PDB file of N, CA, C and O in Angstrom:
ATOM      1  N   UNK A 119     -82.756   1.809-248.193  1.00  0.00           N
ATOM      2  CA  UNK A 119     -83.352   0.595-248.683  1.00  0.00           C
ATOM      3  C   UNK A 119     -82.253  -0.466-248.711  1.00  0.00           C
ATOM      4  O   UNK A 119     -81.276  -0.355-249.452  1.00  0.00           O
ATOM      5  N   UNK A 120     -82.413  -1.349-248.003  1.00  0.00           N
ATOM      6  CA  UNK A 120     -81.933  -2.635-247.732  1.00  0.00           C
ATOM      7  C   UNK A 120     -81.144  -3.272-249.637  1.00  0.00           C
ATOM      8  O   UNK A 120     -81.836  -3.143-250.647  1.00  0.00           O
ATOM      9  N   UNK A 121     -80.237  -3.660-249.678  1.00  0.00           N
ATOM     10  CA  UNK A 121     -79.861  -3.876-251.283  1.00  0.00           C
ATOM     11  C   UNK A 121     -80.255  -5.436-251.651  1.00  0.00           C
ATOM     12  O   UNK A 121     -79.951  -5.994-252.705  1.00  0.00           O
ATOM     13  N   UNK A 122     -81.103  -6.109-250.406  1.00  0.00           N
ATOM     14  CA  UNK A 122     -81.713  -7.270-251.087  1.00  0.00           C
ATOM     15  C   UNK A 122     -82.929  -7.187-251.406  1.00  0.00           C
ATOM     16  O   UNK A 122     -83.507  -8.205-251.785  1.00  0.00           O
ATOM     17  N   UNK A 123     -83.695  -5.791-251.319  1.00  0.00           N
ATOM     18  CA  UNK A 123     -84.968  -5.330-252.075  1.00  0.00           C
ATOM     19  C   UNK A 123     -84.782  -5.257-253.245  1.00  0.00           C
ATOM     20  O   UNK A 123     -85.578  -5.654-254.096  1.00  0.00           O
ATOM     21  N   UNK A 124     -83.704  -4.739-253.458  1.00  0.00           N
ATOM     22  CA  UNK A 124     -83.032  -4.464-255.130  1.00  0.00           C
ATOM     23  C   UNK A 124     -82.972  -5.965-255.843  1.00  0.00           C
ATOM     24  O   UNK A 124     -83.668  -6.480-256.718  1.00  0.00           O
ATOM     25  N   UNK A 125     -81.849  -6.427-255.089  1.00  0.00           N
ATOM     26  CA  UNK A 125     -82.024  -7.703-255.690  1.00  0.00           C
ATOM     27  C   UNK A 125     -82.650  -9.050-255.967  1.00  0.00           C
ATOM     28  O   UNK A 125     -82.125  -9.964-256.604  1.00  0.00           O
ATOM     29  N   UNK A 126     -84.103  -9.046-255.278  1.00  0.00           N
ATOM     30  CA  UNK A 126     -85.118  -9.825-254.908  1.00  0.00           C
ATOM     31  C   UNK A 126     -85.894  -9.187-256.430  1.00  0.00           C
ATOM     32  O   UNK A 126     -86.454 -10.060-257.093  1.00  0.00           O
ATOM     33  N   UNK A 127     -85.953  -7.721-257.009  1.00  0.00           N
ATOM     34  CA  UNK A 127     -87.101  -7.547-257.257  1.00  0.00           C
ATOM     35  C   UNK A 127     -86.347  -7.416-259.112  1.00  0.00           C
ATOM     36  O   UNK A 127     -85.196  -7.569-259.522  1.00  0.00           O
ATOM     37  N   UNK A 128     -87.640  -7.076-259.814  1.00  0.00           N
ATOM     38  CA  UNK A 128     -87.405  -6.919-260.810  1.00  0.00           C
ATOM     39  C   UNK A 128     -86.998  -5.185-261.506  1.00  0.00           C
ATOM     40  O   UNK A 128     -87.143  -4.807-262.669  1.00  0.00           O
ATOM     41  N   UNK A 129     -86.483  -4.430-260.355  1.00  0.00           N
ATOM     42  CA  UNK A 129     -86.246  -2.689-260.824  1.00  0.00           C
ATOM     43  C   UNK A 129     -84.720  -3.051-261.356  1.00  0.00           C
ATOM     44  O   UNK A 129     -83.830  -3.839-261.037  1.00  0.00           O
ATOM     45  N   UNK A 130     -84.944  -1.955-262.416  1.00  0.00           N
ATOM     46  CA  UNK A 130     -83.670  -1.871-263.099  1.00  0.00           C
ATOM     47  C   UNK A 130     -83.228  -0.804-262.669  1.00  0.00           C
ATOM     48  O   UNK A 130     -84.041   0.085-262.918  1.00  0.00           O
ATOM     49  N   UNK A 131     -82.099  -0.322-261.996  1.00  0.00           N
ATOM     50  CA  UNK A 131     -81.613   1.276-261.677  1.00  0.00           C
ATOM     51  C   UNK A 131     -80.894   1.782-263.389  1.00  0.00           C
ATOM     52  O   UNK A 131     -79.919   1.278-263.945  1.00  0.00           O
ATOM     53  N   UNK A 132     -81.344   2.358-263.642  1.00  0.00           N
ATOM     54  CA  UNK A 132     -80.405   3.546-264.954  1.00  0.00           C
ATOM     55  C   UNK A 132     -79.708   5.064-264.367  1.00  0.00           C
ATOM     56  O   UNK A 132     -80.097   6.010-263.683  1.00  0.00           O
ATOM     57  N   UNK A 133     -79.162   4.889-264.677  1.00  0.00           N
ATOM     58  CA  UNK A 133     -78.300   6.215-264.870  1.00  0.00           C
ATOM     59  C   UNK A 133     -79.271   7.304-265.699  1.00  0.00           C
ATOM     60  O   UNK A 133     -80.163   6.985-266.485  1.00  0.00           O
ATOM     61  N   UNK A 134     -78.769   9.051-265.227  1.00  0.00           N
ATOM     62  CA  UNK A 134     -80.051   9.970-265.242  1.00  0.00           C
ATOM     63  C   UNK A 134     -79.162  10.533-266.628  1.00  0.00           C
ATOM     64  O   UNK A 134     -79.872  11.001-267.518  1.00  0.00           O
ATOM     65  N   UNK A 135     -77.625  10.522-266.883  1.00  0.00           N
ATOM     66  CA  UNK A 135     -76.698  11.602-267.889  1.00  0.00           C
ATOM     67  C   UNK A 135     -77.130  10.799-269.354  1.00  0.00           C
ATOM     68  O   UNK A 135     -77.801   9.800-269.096  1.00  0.00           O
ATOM     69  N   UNK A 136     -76.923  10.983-270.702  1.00  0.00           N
ATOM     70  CA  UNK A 136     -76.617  10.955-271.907  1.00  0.00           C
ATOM     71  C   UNK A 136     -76.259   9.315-271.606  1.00  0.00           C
ATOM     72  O   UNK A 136     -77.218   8.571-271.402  1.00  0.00           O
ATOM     73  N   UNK A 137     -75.264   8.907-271.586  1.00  0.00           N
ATOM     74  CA  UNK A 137     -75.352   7.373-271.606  1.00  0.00           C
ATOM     75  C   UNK A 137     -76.154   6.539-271.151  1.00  0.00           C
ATOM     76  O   UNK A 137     -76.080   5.316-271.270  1.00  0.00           O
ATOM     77  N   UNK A 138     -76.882   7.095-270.660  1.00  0.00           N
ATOM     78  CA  UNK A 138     -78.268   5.968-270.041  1.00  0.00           C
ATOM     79  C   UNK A 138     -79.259   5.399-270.687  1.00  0.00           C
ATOM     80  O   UNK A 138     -79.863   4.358-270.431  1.00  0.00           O
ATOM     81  N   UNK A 139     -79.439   6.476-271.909  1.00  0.00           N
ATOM     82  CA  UNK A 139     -80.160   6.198-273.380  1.00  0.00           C
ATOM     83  C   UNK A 139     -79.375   5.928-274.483  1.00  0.00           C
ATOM     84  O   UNK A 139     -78.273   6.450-274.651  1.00  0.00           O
ATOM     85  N   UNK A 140     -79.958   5.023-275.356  1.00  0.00           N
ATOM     86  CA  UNK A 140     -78.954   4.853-276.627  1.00  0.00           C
ATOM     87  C   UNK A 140     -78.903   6.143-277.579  1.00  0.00           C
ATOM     88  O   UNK A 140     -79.932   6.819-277.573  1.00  0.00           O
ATOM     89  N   UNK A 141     -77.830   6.588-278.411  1.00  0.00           N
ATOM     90  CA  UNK A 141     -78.259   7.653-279.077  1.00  0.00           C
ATOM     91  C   UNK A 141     -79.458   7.886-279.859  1.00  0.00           C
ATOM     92  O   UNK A 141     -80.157   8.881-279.666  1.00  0.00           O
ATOM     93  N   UNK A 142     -79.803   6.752-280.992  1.00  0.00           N
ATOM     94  CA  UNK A 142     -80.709   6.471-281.431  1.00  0.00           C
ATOM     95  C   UNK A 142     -81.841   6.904-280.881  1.00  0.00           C
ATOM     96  O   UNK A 142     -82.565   7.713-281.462  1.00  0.00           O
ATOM     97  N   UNK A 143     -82.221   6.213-279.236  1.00  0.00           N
ATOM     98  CA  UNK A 143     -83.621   6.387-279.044  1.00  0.00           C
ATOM     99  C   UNK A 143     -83.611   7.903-278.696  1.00  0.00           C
ATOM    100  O   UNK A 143     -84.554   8.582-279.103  1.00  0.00           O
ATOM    101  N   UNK A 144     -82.725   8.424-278.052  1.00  0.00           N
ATOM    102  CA  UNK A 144     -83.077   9.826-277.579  1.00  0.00           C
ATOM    103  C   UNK A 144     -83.289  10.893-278.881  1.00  0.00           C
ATOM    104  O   UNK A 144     -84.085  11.823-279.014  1.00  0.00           O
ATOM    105  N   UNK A 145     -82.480  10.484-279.575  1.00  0.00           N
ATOM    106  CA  UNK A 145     -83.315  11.018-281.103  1.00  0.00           C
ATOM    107  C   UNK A 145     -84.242  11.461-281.615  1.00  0.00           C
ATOM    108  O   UNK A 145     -84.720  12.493-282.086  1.00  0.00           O
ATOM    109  N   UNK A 146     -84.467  10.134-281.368  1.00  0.00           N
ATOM    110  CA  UNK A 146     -86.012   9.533-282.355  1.00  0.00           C
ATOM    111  C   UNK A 146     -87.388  10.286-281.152  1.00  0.00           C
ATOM    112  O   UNK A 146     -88.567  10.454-281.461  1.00  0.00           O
ATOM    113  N   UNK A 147     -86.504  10.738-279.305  1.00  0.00           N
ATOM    114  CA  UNK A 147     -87.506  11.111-278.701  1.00  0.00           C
ATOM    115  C   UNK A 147     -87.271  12.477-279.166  1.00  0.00           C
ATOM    116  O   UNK A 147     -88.379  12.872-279.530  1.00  0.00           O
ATOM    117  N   UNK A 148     -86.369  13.456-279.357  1.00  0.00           N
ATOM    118  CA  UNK A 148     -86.732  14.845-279.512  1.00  0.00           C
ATOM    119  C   UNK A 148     -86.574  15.047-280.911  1.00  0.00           C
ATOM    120  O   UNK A 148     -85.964  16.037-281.316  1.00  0.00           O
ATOM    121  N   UNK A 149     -86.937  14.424-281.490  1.00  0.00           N
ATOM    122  CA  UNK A 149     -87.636  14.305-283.248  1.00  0.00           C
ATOM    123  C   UNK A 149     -90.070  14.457-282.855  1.00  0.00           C
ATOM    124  O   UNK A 149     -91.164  14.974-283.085  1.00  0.00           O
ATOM    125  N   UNK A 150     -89.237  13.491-282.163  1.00  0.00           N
ATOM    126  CA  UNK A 150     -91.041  13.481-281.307  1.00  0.00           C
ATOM    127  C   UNK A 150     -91.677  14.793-280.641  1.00  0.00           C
ATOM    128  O   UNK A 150     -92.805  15.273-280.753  1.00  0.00           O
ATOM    129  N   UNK A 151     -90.526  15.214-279.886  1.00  0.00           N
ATOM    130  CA  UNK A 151     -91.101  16.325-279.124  1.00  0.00           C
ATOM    131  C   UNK A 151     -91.262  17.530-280.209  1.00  0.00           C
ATOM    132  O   UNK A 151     -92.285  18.214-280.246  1.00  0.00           O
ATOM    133  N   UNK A 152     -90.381  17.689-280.912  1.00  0.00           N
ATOM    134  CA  UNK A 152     -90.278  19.065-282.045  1.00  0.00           C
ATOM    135  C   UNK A 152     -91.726  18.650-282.478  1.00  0.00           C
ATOM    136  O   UNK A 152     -92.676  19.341-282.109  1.00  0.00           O
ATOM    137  N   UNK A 153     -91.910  17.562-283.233  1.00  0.00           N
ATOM    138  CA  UNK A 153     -93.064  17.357-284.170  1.00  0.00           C
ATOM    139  C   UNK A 153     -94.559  18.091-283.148  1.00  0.00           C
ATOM    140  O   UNK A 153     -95.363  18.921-283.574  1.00  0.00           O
ATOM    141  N   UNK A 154     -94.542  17.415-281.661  1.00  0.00           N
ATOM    142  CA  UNK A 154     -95.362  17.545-280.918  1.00  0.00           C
ATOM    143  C   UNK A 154     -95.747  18.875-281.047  1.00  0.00           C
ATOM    144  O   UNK A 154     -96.782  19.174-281.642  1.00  0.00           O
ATOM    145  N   UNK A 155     -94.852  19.877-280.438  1.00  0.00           N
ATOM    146  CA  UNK A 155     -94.731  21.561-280.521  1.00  0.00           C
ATOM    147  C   UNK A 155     -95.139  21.731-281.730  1.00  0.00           C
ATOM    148  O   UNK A 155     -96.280  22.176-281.858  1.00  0.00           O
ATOM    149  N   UNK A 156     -94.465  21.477-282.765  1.00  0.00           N
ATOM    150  CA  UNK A 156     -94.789  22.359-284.408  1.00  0.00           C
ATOM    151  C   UNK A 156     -96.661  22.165-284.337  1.00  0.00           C
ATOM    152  O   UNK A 156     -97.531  23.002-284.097  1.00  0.00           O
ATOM    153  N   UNK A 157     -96.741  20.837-284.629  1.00  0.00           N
ATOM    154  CA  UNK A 157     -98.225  20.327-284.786  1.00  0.00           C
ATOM    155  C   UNK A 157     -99.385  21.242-283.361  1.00  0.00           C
ATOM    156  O   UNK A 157    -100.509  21.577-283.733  1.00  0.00           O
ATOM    157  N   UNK A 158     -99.117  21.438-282.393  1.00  0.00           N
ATOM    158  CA  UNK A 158    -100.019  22.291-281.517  1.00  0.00           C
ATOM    159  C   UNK A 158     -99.591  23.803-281.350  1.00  0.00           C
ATOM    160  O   UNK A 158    -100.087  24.727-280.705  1.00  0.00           O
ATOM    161  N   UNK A 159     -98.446  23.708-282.200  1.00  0.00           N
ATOM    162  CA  UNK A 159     -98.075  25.613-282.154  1.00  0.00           C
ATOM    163  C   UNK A 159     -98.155  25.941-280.945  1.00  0.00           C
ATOM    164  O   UNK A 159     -98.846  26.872-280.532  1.00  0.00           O
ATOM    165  N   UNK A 160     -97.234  24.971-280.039  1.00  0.00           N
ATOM    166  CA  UNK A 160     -96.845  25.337-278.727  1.00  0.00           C
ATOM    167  C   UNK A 160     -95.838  26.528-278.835  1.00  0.00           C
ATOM    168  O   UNK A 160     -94.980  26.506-279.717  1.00  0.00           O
ATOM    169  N   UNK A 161     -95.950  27.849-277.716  1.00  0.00           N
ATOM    170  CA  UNK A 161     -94.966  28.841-278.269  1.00  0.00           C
ATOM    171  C   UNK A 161     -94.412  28.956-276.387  1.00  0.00           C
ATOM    172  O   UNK A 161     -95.100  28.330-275.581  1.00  0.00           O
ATOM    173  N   UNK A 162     -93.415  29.619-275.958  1.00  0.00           N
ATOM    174  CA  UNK A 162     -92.660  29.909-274.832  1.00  0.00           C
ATOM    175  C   UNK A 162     -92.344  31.194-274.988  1.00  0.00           C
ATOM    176  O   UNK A 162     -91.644  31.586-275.922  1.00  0.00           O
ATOM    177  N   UNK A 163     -92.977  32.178-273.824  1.00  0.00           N
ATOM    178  CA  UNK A 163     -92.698  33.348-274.064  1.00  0.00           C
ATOM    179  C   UNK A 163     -91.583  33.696-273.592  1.00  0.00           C
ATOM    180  O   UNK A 163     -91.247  32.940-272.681  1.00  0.00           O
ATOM    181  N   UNK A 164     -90.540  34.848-273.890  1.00  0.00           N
ATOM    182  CA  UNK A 164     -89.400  35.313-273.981  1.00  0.00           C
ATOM    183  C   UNK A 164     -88.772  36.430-273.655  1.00  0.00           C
ATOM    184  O   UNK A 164     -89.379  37.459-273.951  1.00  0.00           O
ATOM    185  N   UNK A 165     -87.674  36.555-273.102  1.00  0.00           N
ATOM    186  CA  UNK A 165     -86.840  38.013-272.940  1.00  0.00           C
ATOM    187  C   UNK A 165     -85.768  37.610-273.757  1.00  0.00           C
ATOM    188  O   UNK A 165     -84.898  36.923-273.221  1.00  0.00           O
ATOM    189  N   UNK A 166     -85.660  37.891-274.917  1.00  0.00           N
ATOM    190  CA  UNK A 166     -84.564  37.990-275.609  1.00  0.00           C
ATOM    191  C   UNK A 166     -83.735  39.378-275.264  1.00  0.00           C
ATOM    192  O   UNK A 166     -84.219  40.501-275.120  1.00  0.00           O
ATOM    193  N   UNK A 167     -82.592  39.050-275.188  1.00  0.00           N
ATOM    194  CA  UNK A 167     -81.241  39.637-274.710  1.00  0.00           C
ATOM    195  C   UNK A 167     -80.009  39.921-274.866  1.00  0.00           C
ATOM    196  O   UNK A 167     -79.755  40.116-273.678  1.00  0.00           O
ATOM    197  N   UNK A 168     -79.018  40.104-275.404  1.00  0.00           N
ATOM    198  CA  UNK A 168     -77.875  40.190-275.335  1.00  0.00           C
ATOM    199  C   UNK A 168     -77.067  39.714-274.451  1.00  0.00           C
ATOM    200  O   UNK A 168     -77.157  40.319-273.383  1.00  0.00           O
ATOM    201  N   UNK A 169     -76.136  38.676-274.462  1.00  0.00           N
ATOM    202  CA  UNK A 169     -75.434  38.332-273.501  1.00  0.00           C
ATOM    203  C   UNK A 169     -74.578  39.503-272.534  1.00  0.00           C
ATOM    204  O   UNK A 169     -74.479  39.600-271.311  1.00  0.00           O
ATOM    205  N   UNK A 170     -73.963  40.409-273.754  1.00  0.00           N
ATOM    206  CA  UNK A 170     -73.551  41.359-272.800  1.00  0.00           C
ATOM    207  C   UNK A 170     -74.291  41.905-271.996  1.00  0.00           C
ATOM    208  O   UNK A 170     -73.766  42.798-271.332  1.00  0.00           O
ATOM    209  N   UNK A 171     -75.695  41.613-271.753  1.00  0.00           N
ATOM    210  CA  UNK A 171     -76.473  42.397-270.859  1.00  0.00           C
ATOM    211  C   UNK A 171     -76.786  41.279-269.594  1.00  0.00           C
ATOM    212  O   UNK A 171     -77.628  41.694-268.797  1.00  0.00           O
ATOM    213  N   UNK A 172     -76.193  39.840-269.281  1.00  0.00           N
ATOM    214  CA  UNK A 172     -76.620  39.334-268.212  1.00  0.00           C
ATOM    215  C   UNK A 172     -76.349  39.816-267.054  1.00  0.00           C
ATOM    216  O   UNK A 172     -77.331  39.721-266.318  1.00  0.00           O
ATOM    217  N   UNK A 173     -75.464  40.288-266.562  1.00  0.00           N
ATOM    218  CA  UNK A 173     -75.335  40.820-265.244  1.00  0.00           C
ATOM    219  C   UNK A 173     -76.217  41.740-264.852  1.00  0.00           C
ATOM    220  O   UNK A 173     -76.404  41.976-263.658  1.00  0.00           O
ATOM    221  N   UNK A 174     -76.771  42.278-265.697  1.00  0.00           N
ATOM    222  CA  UNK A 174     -77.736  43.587-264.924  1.00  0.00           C
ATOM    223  C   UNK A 174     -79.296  42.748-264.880  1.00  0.00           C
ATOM    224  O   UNK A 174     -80.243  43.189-264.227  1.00  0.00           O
ATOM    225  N   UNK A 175     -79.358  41.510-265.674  1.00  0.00           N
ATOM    226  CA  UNK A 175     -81.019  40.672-265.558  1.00  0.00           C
ATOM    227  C   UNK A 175     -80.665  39.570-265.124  1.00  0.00           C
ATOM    228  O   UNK A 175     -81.605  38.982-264.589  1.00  0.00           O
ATOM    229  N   UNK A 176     -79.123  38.672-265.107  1.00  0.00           N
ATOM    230  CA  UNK A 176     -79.923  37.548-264.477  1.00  0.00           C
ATOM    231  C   UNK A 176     -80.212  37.764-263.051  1.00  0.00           C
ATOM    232  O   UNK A 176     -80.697  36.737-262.574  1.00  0.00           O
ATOM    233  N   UNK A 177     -80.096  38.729-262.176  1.00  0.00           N
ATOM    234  CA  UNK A 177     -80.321  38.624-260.747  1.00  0.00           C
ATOM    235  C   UNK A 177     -81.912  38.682-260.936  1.00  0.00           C
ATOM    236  O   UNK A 177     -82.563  37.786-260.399  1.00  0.00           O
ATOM    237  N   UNK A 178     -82.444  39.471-261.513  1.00  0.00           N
ATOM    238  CA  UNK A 178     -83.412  39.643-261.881  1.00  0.00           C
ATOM    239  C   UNK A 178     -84.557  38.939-262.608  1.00  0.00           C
ATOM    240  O   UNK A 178     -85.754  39.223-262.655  1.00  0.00           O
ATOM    241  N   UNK A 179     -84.043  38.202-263.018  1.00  0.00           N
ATOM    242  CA  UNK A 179     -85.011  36.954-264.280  1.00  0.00           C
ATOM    243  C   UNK A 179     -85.732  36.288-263.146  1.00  0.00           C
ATOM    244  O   UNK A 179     -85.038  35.858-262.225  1.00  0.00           O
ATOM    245  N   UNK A 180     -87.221  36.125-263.086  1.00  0.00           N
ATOM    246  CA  UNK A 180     -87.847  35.054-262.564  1.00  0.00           C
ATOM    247  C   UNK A 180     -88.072  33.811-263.478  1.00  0.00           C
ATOM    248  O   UNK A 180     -88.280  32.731-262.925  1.00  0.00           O
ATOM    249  N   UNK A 181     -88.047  33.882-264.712  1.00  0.00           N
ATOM    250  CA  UNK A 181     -88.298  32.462-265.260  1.00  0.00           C
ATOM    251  C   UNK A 181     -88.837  32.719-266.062  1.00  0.00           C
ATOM    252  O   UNK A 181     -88.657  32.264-267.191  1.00  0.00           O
ATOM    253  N   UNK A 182     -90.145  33.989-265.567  1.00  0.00           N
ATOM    254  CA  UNK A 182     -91.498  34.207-266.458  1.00  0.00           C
ATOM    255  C   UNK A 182     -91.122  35.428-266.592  1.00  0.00           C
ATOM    256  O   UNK A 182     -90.858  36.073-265.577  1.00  0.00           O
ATOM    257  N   UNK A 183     -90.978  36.217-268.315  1.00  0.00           N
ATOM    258  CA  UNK A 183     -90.852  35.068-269.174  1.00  0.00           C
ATOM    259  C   UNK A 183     -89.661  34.341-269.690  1.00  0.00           C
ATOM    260  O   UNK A 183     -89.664  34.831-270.819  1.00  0.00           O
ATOM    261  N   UNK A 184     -88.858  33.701-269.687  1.00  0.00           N
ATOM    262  CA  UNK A 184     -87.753  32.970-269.691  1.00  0.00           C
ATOM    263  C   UNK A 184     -86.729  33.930-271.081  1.00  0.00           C
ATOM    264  O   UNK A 184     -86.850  34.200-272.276  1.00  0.00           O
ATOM    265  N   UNK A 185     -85.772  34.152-269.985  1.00  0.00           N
ATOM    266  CA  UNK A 185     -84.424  34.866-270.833  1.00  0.00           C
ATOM    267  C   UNK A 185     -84.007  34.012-271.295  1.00  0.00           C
ATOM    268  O   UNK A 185     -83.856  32.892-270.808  1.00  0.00           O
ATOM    269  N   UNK A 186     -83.623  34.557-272.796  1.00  0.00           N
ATOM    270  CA  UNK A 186     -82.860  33.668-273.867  1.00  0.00           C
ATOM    271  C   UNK A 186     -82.105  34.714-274.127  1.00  0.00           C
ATOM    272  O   UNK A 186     -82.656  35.703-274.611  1.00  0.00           O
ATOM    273  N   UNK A 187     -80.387  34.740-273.812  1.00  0.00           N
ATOM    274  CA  UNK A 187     -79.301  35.615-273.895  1.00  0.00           C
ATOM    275  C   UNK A 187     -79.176  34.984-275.515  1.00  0.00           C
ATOM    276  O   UNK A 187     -79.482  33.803-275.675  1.00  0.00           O
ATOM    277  N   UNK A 188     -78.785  35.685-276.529  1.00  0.00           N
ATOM    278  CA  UNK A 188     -77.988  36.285-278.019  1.00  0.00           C
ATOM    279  C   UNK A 188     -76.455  36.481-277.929  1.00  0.00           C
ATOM    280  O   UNK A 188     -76.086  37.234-277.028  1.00  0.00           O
ATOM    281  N   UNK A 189     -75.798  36.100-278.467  1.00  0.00           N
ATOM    282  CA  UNK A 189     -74.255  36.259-278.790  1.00  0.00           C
ATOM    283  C   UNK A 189     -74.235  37.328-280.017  1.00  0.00           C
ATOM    284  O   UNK A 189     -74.201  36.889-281.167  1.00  0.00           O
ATOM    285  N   UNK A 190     -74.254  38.615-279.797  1.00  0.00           N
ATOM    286  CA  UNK A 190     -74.146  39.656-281.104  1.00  0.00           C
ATOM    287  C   UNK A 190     -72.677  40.051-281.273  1.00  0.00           C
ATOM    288  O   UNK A 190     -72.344  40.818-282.176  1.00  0.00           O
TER     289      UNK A 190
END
């Protein structure tokens, strides 16, 4: 894309990392999201694990249901 499309038009480019949002608002968004989950008793099913045990599952983990390694 030509960079006088950019500058002809009214798009703002932002940055995708942590500084792109103010602290504040990103906050105030996963203050939002928790509330969202609690209030519909959204749940994510799980392989809870032991870290000492990743080498023998993460080759193995498809996603479903999503490993959550433990520090014991």
């Amino acid at each position: 894309m030509p960079s006088s499309v950019l500058r002809s038009s009214t798009i703002q480019l932002m940055g995708s990392g942590l500084g792109s949002v103010p602290m504040p608002k990103l906050l105030h968004t996963i203050r939002n999201v928790f509330e969202a989950v609690k209030m519909e008793n959204l749940q994510v099913n799980t392989n809870v694990a032991p870290l000492s045990s990743v080498e023998s599952i993460w080759d193995n983990a498809s996603g479903k249901p999503r490993v959550v390694f433990t520090i014991n």
